[in-house]
Coordinates of C-alpha atoms and ligand atoms in Angstrom, one line a residue:
X1 CA -23.6 -8.6 -0.7
X2 CA -22.4 -5.3 0.4
X3 CA -19.7 -3.7 -1.7
X4 CA -16.9 -1.3 -0.5
X5 CA -15.2 1.8 -1.7
X6 CA -11.5 1.2 -1.9
X7 CA -8.4 3.4 -2.3
X8 CA -5.1 2.0 -3.6
X9 CA -2.3 4.4 -2.7
X10 CA 0.9 3.8 -4.9
X11 CA -1.4 2.0 -7.3
X12 CA 1.4 2.2 -10.1
X13 CA 4.1 0.6 -8.0
X14 CA 5.2 -3.0 -7.7
X15 CA 3.1 -3.8 -4.7
X16 CA 0.3 -1.4 -5.6
X17 CA -0.2 -3.2 -8.9
X18 CA -0.3 -6.5 -7.0
X19 CA -2.8 -5.1 -4.8
X20 CA -5.1 -4.6 -7.8
X21 CA -4.3 -8.0 -9.1
X22 CA -5.0 -9.7 -5.6
X23 CA -8.4 -7.8 -5.2
X24 CA -9.3 -9.0 -8.6
X25 CA -8.3 -12.8 -7.9
X26 CA -9.9 -12.9 -4.7
X27 CA -13.0 -11.2 -5.9
X28 CA -13.0 -8.5 -3.2
X29 CA -16.4 -6.9 -3.1
X30 CA -15.5 -3.4 -4.7
X31 CA -18.0 -0.7 -5.4
X32 CA -15.5 2.2 -6.3
X33 CA -11.9 2.0 -6.7
X34 CA -9.7 5.0 -6.3
X35 CA -6.2 4.3 -7.5
X36 CA -3.7 7.0 -6.2
X37 CA -0.1 7.8 -6.9
X38 CA 2.1 10.9 -7.4
X39 CA 1.5 13.6 -9.7
X40 CA 3.6 11.9 -12.4
X41 CA 0.9 9.3 -12.7
X42 CA -2.1 11.2 -12.6
X43 CA -4.4 10.3 -15.4
X44 CA -2.9 6.8 -16.1
X45 CA -5.4 4.1 -16.4
X46 CA -5.3 0.9 -14.3
X47 CA -7.7 -2.0 -14.5
X48 CA -9.3 -4.2 -11.8
X49 CA -12.2 -6.6 -12.1
X50 CA -12.7 -5.8 -15.7
X51 CA -13.1 -2.1 -15.0
X52 CA -10.9 0.7 -15.9
X53 CA -9.9 3.4 -13.3
X54 CA -8.0 6.5 -13.6
X55 CA -5.2 7.2 -11.4
X56 CA -5.4 10.3 -9.4
X57 CA -2.7 12.4 -7.5
X58 CA -2.6 11.6 -3.8
X59 CA -3.2 15.0 -2.0
X60 CA -4.7 16.2 1.4
X61 CA -8.2 16.1 0.0
X62 CA -8.0 12.8 -1.6
X63 CA -9.9 11.1 1.2
X64 CA -12.6 13.6 1.5
X65 CA -14.7 11.0 -0.6
X66 CA -16.6 8.1 0.7
X67 CA -13.8 5.5 1.0
X68 CA -14.1 2.6 3.5
X69 CA -10.5 1.1 3.2
X70 CA -7.2 2.5 1.9
X71 CA -4.3 0.1 0.9
X72 CA -1.2 2.0 1.2
X73 CA 2.3 1.0 -0.4
X74 CA 3.9 4.4 -1.6
X75 CA 6.7 4.4 0.9
X76 CA 7.2 5.5 4.6
X77 CA 7.2 9.3 4.1
X78 CA 3.9 9.1 2.1
X79 CA 2.3 6.9 4.8
X80 CA 3.5 9.0 7.6
X81 CA 2.0 12.0 6.0
X82 CA -1.3 10.7 4.5
X83 CA -2.3 7.6 6.4
X84 CA -3.3 10.0 9.5
X85 CA -5.2 12.2 7.3
X86 CA -7.2 9.2 5.8
X87 CA -7.7 7.9 9.2
X88 CA -9.1 11.3 10.5
X89 CA -11.7 10.9 7.8
X90 CA -13.0 7.6 8.8
X91 CA -11.0 5.5 6.2
X92 CA -9.3 2.4 7.6
X93 CA -5.8 2.2 6.4
X94 CA -3.8 -1.0 5.7
X95 CA -0.4 0.4 5.6
X96 CA 2.5 -1.8 3.9
X97 CA 5.2 0.7 5.1
X98 CA 7.3 0.5 8.1
X99 CA 6.1 3.9 9.4
X100 CA 3.7 2.7 11.9
X101 CA 4.5 -1.0 12.6
X102 CA 6.0 -0.6 16.0
X103 CA 3.5 2.0 17.1
X104 CA 1.7 0.7 20.3
X105 CA -1.6 2.1 18.9
X106 CA -1.2 0.3 15.5
X107 CA -2.1 -3.5 15.3
X108 CA 0.6 -5.3 13.2
X109 CA -1.1 -8.2 11.7
X110 CA -0.7 -11.5 9.8
X111 CA -4.1 -12.8 9.8
X112 CA -3.0 -16.5 10.1
X113 CA -1.1 -15.5 13.3
X114 CA -2.9 -12.6 15.1
X115 CA -6.2 -11.9 13.4
X116 CA -7.9 -10.6 16.5
X117 CA -5.6 -7.8 16.9
X118 CA -7.4 -6.2 13.8
X119 CA -10.2 -5.2 16.0
X120 CA -8.0 -3.1 18.2
X121 CA -7.2 -0.7 15.3
X122 CA -7.6 3.1 15.8
X123 CA -7.9 3.9 11.9
X124 CA -4.5 2.3 10.8
X125 CA -3.4 -1.3 10.6
X126 CA 0.2 -2.1 9.7
X127 CA 1.2 -4.8 7.2
X128 CA 4.5 -6.3 8.3
X129 CA 7.9 -6.6 6.6
X130 CA 7.9 -9.2 3.9
X131 CA 10.5 -11.4 5.6
X132 CA 8.7 -11.4 9.0
X133 CA 5.3 -12.3 7.5
X134 CA 6.5 -15.8 6.2
X135 CA 8.6 -16.5 9.1
X136 CA 5.9 -15.9 11.7
X137 CA 3.3 -18.1 9.7
X138 CA 5.9 -20.9 10.2
X139 CA 6.6 -20.1 13.8
X140 CA 3.2 -19.5 15.2
X141 CA 2.2 -23.2 15.5
X142 CA 5.4 -24.2 17.0
X143 CA 5.3 -21.3 19.6
X144 CA 1.7 -22.5 20.6
X145 CA 2.5 -26.1 20.8
X146 CA 6.0 -26.0 22.2
X147 CA 7.1 -22.5 23.0
X148 CA 9.9 -20.5 21.2
X149 CA 12.9 -20.0 23.3
X150 CA 15.4 -18.7 20.6
X151 CA 15.2 -18.1 16.8
X152 CA 18.1 -17.5 14.5
X153 CA 17.0 -16.1 11.1
X154 CA 19.2 -16.2 7.9
X155 CA 17.5 -14.8 4.9
X156 CA 17.9 -15.1 1.3
X157 CA 16.0 -12.1 -0.2
X158 CA 14.8 -11.3 -3.7
X159 CA 15.7 -8.0 -5.5
X160 CA 11.9 -7.4 -6.3
X161 CA 11.7 -6.4 -2.5
X162 CA 13.8 -3.4 -3.3
X163 CA 11.3 -2.3 -6.0
X164 CA 12.0 -1.6 -9.8
X165 CA 15.4 -0.3 -9.0
X166 CA 16.5 -3.6 -7.5
X167 CA 15.0 -5.5 -10.4
X168 CA 16.9 -3.3 -12.8
X169 CA 20.2 -3.8 -11.0
X170 CA 19.9 -7.6 -11.4
X171 CA 18.7 -7.4 -14.9
X172 CA 21.5 -5.1 -16.1
X173 CA 24.1 -7.1 -14.1
X174 CA 23.1 -10.4 -15.7
X175 CA 23.9 -8.6 -19.1
X176 CA 27.3 -7.7 -17.8
X177 CA 26.5 -4.1 -16.8
X178 CA 27.5 -3.8 -13.1
X179 CA 25.2 -0.9 -12.4
X180 CA 24.8 0.0 -8.7
X181 CA 21.6 2.1 -8.6
X182 CA 20.0 0.3 -5.8
X183 CA 22.7 -1.7 -3.9
X184 CA 26.3 -0.7 -2.7
X185 CA 27.8 -3.5 -4.8
X186 CA 26.7 -5.4 -7.9
X187 CA 23.9 -7.7 -7.1
X188 CA 24.5 -10.1 -10.2
X189 CA 26.6 -13.3 -9.2
X190 CA 26.8 -11.8 -5.6
X191 CA 25.3 -11.9 -2.0
X192 CA 25.0 -8.7 -0.3
X193 CA 24.6 -9.0 3.7
X194 CA 23.2 -5.5 3.9
X195 CA 19.5 -4.8 3.5
X196 CA 18.3 -1.3 4.5
X197 CA 20.6 0.8 6.5
X198 CA 23.1 -0.1 9.2
X199 CA 22.1 0.7 12.8
X200 CA 24.4 1.6 15.8
X201 CA 24.4 -2.0 17.1
X202 CA 25.8 -3.3 13.9
X203 CA 22.6 -4.9 12.7
X204 CA 20.8 -3.6 9.6
X205 CA 17.4 -2.1 10.0
X206 CA 15.7 -5.0 8.1
X207 CA 17.3 -7.4 10.7
X208 CA 16.0 -5.3 13.5
X209 CA 12.5 -5.2 11.8
X210 CA 12.5 -9.0 11.7
X211 CA 13.3 -9.2 15.4
X212 CA 11.1 -6.4 16.7
X213 CA 8.1 -7.5 14.5
X214 CA 8.4 -11.0 15.4
X215 CA 8.0 -10.0 19.1
X216 CA 5.0 -7.8 18.5
X217 CA 2.9 -10.3 16.0
X218 CA 3.7 -13.3 18.5
X219 CA 3.0 -11.2 21.4
X220 CA 6.0 -12.4 23.2
X221 CA 9.1 -10.1 24.1
X222 CA 10.9 -13.1 25.8
X223 CA 11.8 -14.9 22.7
X224 CA 15.4 -14.6 22.0
X225 CA 16.0 -13.6 18.4
X226 CA 18.8 -12.8 15.9
X227 CA 19.0 -12.3 12.3
X228 CA 21.3 -12.0 9.4
X229 CA 19.4 -10.6 6.2
X230 CA 21.0 -11.1 2.7
X231 CA 20.1 -9.9 -0.7
X232 CA 20.6 -12.6 -3.4
X233 CA 20.5 -12.5 -7.2
X234 CA 16.9 -13.9 -7.4
X235 CA 14.0 -11.8 -8.8
X236 CA 11.1 -13.0 -6.8
X237 CA 10.5 -14.7 -3.4
X238 CA 12.3 -14.6 -0.1
X239 CA 13.9 -17.8 1.2
X240 CA 14.8 -18.1 4.9
X241 CA 16.6 -20.6 7.0
X242 CA 15.0 -20.6 10.4
X243 CA 16.9 -22.3 13.2
X244 CA 14.7 -22.6 16.5
X245 CA 15.4 -23.7 20.0
X246 CA 12.0 -24.8 21.5
X247 CA 11.0 -24.8 25.2
X248 CA 9.7 -28.3 25.0
X249 CA 11.1 -31.6 23.4
X250 CA 9.4 -32.7 20.3
X251 CA 9.0 -35.8 18.0
X252 CA 10.1 -34.8 14.5
X253 CA 7.2 -36.8 13.0
X254 CA 4.7 -34.6 15.0
X255 CA 6.3 -31.4 13.3
X256 CA 5.9 -32.8 9.9
X257 CA 2.3 -33.8 10.7
X258 CA 1.5 -30.4 12.1
X259 CA 2.6 -28.5 9.0
X260 CA 1.1 -31.1 6.7
X261 CA -2.3 -30.6 8.3
X262 CA -1.8 -26.6 8.3
X263 CA -4.2 -24.7 6.2
X264 CA -1.7 -21.9 6.3
X265 CA 1.5 -23.7 4.9
X266 CA 2.5 -26.0 2.2
X267 CA 4.9 -28.9 3.3
X268 CA 7.4 -29.7 0.7
X269 CA 9.8 -32.2 2.1
X270 CA 10.8 -35.3 0.0
X271 CA 14.4 -35.7 0.1
X272 CA 14.4 -38.8 -2.0
X273 CA 12.9 -36.9 -4.9
X274 CA 14.8 -33.5 -4.1
X275 CA 11.5 -31.9 -3.1
X276 CA 11.9 -28.8 -0.9
X277 CA 10.6 -25.2 -1.3
X278 CA 12.2 -23.0 -3.9
X279 CA 11.5 -19.5 -5.2
X280 CA 10.6 -20.8 -8.5
X281 CA 7.8 -22.9 -6.9
X282 CA 6.5 -20.1 -4.7
X283 CA 6.4 -17.3 -7.4
X284 CA 3.2 -16.0 -8.1
X285 CA 1.3 -17.9 -5.4
X286 CA 0.0 -17.0 -1.9
X287 CA 1.3 -19.9 0.1
X288 CA 4.0 -20.1 2.6
X289 CA 6.0 -23.1 2.0
X290 CA 8.1 -25.2 4.5
X291 CA 10.6 -27.8 4.2
X292 CA 14.1 -29.2 5.0
X293 CA 12.7 -29.9 8.3
X294 CA 15.2 -31.6 10.6
X295 CA 16.4 -31.8 14.2
X296 CA 19.3 -29.6 15.1
X297 CA 21.5 -32.0 17.0
X298 CA 23.8 -29.2 18.4
X299 CA 21.3 -28.2 21.0
X300 CA 18.4 -29.6 23.0
X301 CA 15.2 -29.0 21.3
X302 CA 16.5 -27.7 18.3
X303 CA 14.9 -27.7 14.9
X304 CA 15.8 -26.4 11.3
X305 CA 13.4 -25.1 8.8
X306 CA 13.5 -23.7 5.2
X307 CA 10.7 -21.4 4.5
X308 CA 9.9 -19.7 1.1
X309 CA 7.1 -17.3 -0.1
X310 CA 6.4 -14.7 -2.8
X311 CA 7.6 -11.5 -1.3
X312 CA 5.3 -9.1 -3.2
X313 CA 2.3 -11.3 -2.6
X314 CA 2.0 -13.1 0.7
X315 CA 4.9 -10.9 2.0
X316 CA 3.1 -7.7 1.1
X317 CA -0.2 -7.4 -1.2
X318 CA -1.9 -10.6 -0.5
X319 CA -1.5 -10.1 3.5
X320 CA -2.9 -6.5 3.3
X321 CA -5.9 -7.8 1.1
X322 CA -6.5 -10.6 3.7
X323 CA -6.4 -8.0 6.5
X324 CA -9.1 -6.0 4.5
X325 CA -11.2 -9.3 4.1
X326 CA -11.2 -9.8 7.8
X327 CA -12.1 -6.2 8.3
X328 CA -15.1 -6.4 6.1
X329 CA -16.3 -9.6 7.3
X330 CA -15.8 -9.0 11.1
X331 CA -15.5 -5.4 11.8
X332 CA -17.4 -3.3 9.4
Ligands
A2P1 P1 4.5 7.0 -9.1 O1 4.5 5.9 -9.9 O2 3.6 8.0 -9.7 O3 5.9 7.6 -8.7 P2 7.5 1.3 -6.0 O4 7.7 0.9 -4.4 O5 7.3 0.3 -7.0 O6 8.7 2.1 -6.4 O7 6.2 2.2 -6.1 C1 6.0 3.3 -5.3 C2 4.5 3.9 -5.4 O8 4.4 4.9 -4.6 C3 4.3 4.2 -6.8 O9 2.9 4.0 -7.2 C4 4.5 5.8 -6.7 O10 3.8 6.6 -7.7 C5 3.8 6.1 -5.3 N1 4.4 7.3 -4.9 C6 5.8 7.5 -4.6 N2 5.9 8.7 -3.9 C7 4.7 9.2 -3.8 C8 4.0 10.5 -3.3 N3 4.8 11.5 -2.7 N4 2.7 10.6 -3.3 C9 2.0 9.6 -3.9 N5 2.4 8.4 -4.4 C10 3.9 8.3 -4.3

């Protein structure tokens, strides 16, 4: 089997470390691995697939080597500067930042939803926002079968989505130290309806990301979408209430059957036994979980879903590695 040279940019970060774990778990065919980070981390060691690798400082010459694919998760500014440099040297970049997601020349991909867009890349492929990824996995089969008319997202997002500072704010807050290093308010015992910066239209950037990225991934700008994104005191896994208005009527039994038979989702919906998706169930897994499926009686063709996934894995690292798997299988 052919093996590939892989760079992991941001290898010491929360998502970067999970890239290494997921590459190992999925037995990705790695020849050489090049972990990269800032100067601070140069010389540190990381392990993957039983081998130890030394972290190198990311510089403009980092991609002068023979590298096939680079997985980036080192922030938008780093991606903006270094992804085009890597691509110009023939490296295919899978970028976890928001830097290129809405660029018309950059495919934005969730393999379960729009795998074929990968083939249109010109050197950079964008990994969507964590909240968007799990939502579109759930929405795709509904859109195909019944047509999406309107979607209302309400999210309950874990602090790990803010990186180490978010986790520290919650850890310290739970000990009674109400530090605010990451958020404008204490996150312990709180819900903060403010993720990323506010825009002129009163939405947060996170909310606009969910709306715009859903349109792009589903390839349909006509769907009416609104979103409220909320940071909650949960360490890992994002939960989402998704209210949907469909174009066509449906039988609720068919919706259950559709999710039950899906390879891409895990249906957890047994009300008699209090079974529904929870962050504690999704943590550490690669699945998207759906439950609390019920008709929304307040409108024609309305449906409610509760969708949970691990934001660092399926919402970031696993999705990027799945893109890389499609690349090597179908495009290299
Ligand atoms: P470092 O650990 O050397 O700072 P997180 O999202 O968990 O905060 O992780 C961010 C990742 O991006 C880390 O691996 C971090 O490296 C890396 N990083 C941040 N800024 C840069 C930069 N300017 N050049 C290269 N890597 C960077």
